[in-house]
Coordinates of C-alpha atoms in Angstrom, one line a residue:
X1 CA 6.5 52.1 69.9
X2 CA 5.0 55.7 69.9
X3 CA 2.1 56.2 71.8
X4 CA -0.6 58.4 70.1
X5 CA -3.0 60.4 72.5
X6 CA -6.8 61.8 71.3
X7 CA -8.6 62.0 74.7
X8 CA -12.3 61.6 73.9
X9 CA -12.9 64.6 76.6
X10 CA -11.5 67.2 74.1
X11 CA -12.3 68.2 70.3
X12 CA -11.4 65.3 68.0
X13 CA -8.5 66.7 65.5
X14 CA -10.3 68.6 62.1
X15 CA -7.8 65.6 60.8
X16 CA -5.9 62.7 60.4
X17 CA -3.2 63.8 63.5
X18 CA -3.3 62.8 66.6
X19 CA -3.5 65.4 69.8
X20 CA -0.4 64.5 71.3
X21 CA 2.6 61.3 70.5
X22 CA 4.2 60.1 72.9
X23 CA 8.0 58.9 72.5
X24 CA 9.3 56.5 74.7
X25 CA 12.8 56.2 76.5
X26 CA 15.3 55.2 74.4
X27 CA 14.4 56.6 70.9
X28 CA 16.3 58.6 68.9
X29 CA 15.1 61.7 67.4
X30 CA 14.8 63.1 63.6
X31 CA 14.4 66.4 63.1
X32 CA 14.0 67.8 59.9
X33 CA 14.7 71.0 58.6
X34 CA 11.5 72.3 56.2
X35 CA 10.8 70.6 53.4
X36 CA 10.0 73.2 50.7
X37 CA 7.9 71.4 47.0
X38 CA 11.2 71.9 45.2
X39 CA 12.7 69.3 43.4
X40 CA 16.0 67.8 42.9
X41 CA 16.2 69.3 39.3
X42 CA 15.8 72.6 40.9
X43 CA 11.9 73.2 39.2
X44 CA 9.5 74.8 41.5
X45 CA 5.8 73.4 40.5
X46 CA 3.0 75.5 40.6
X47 CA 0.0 75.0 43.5
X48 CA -0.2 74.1 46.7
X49 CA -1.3 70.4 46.0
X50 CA 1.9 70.1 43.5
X51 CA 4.5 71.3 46.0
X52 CA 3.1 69.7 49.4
X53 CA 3.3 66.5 47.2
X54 CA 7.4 67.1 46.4
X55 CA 7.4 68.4 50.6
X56 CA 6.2 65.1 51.4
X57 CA 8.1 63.2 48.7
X58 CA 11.3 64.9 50.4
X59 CA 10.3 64.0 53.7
X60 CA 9.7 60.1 52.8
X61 CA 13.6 60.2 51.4
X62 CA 14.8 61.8 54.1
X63 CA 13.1 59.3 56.6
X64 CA 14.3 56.2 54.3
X65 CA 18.2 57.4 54.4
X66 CA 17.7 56.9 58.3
X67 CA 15.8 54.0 58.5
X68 CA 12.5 55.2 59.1
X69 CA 9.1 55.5 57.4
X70 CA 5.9 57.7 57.4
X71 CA 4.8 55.8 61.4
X72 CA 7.5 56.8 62.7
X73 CA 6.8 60.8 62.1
X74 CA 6.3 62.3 65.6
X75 CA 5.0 65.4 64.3
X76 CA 4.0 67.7 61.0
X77 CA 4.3 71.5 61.2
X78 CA 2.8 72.9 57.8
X79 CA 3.5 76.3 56.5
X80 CA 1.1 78.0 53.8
X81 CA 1.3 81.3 51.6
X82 CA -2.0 82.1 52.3
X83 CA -5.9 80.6 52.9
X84 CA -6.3 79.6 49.0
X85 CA -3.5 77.2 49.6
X86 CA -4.9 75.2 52.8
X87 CA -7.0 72.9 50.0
X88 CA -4.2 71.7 48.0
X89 CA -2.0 71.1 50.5
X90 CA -4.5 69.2 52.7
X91 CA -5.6 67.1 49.8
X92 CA -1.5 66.3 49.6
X93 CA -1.2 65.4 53.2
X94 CA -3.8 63.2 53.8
X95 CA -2.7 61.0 50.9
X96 CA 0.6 61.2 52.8
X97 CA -0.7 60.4 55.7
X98 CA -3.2 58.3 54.6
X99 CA -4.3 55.7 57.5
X100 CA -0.9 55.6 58.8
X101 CA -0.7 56.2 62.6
X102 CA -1.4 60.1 62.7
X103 CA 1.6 61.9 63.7
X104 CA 1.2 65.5 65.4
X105 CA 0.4 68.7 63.3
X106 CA 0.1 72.0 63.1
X107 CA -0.4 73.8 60.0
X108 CA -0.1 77.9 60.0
X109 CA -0.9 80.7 57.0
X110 CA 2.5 82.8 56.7
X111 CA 3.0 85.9 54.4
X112 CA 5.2 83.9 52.5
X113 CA 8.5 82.7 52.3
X114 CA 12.3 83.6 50.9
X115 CA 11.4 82.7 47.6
X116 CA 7.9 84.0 46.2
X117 CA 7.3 81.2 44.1
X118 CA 7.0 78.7 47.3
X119 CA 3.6 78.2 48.7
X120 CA 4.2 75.6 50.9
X121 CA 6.8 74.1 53.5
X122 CA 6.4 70.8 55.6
X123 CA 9.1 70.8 59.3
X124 CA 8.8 67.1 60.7
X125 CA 10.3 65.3 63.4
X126 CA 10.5 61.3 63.8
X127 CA 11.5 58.9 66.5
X128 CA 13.5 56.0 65.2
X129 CA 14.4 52.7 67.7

């Protein structure tokens, strides 16, 4: 069972995510490489809110070809092409998240990526039993 730490003595998060999640002895680890909102038919949607959603859609698969789920993300790390793009893909990962136990997250602005028509890449790790 991960442990999920918000100490009341500090900020609460801007978000759904919790401070700090604690993994336990004996867990195995998931790391993901970034998800980037591109599907499996190779089309690249427009918008932040369109390709966070495939990100996260990519992420769920991932997780349910090892056994896992959305509660047993440890942490988020979200990567955006720029301010304009923090709304859409917010609005995309708090449907993900949703009231699910909040994993960890960070999300940063970056100049872009490999490809210009990406606007948005979701990293996550999990802890599975």
């Amino acid at each position: 069972m991960l442990t999920r730490h918000t100490p009341t003595t500090i900020r609460r998060p801007f978000s759904n995510y919790a401070h700090a999640v604690e993994v336990p002895a004996g867990m195995r680890l998931l790391v993901l490489s970034g998800q980037l909102g591109i599907g499996a038919d190779e089309a690249v949607p427009i918008g932040a809110e369109a390709q966070a959603e495939l990100c996260f859609r990519n992420i769920s698969a991932i997780l349910a070809e090892a056994g896992a789920d959305a509660s047993n993300l440890v942490r988020l790390n979200a990567y955006v092409a720029g301010r304009e793009h923090l709304a859409g893909y917010m609005a995309a990962r708090n449907r993900f998240v949703g009231d699910k136990p909040a994993p960890a997250s960070t999300l940063m602005i970056v100049s872009g990526f490999a490809t210009e028509a990406f606007v948005v890449e979701v990293e996550a790790i999990a802890a599975l039993p």
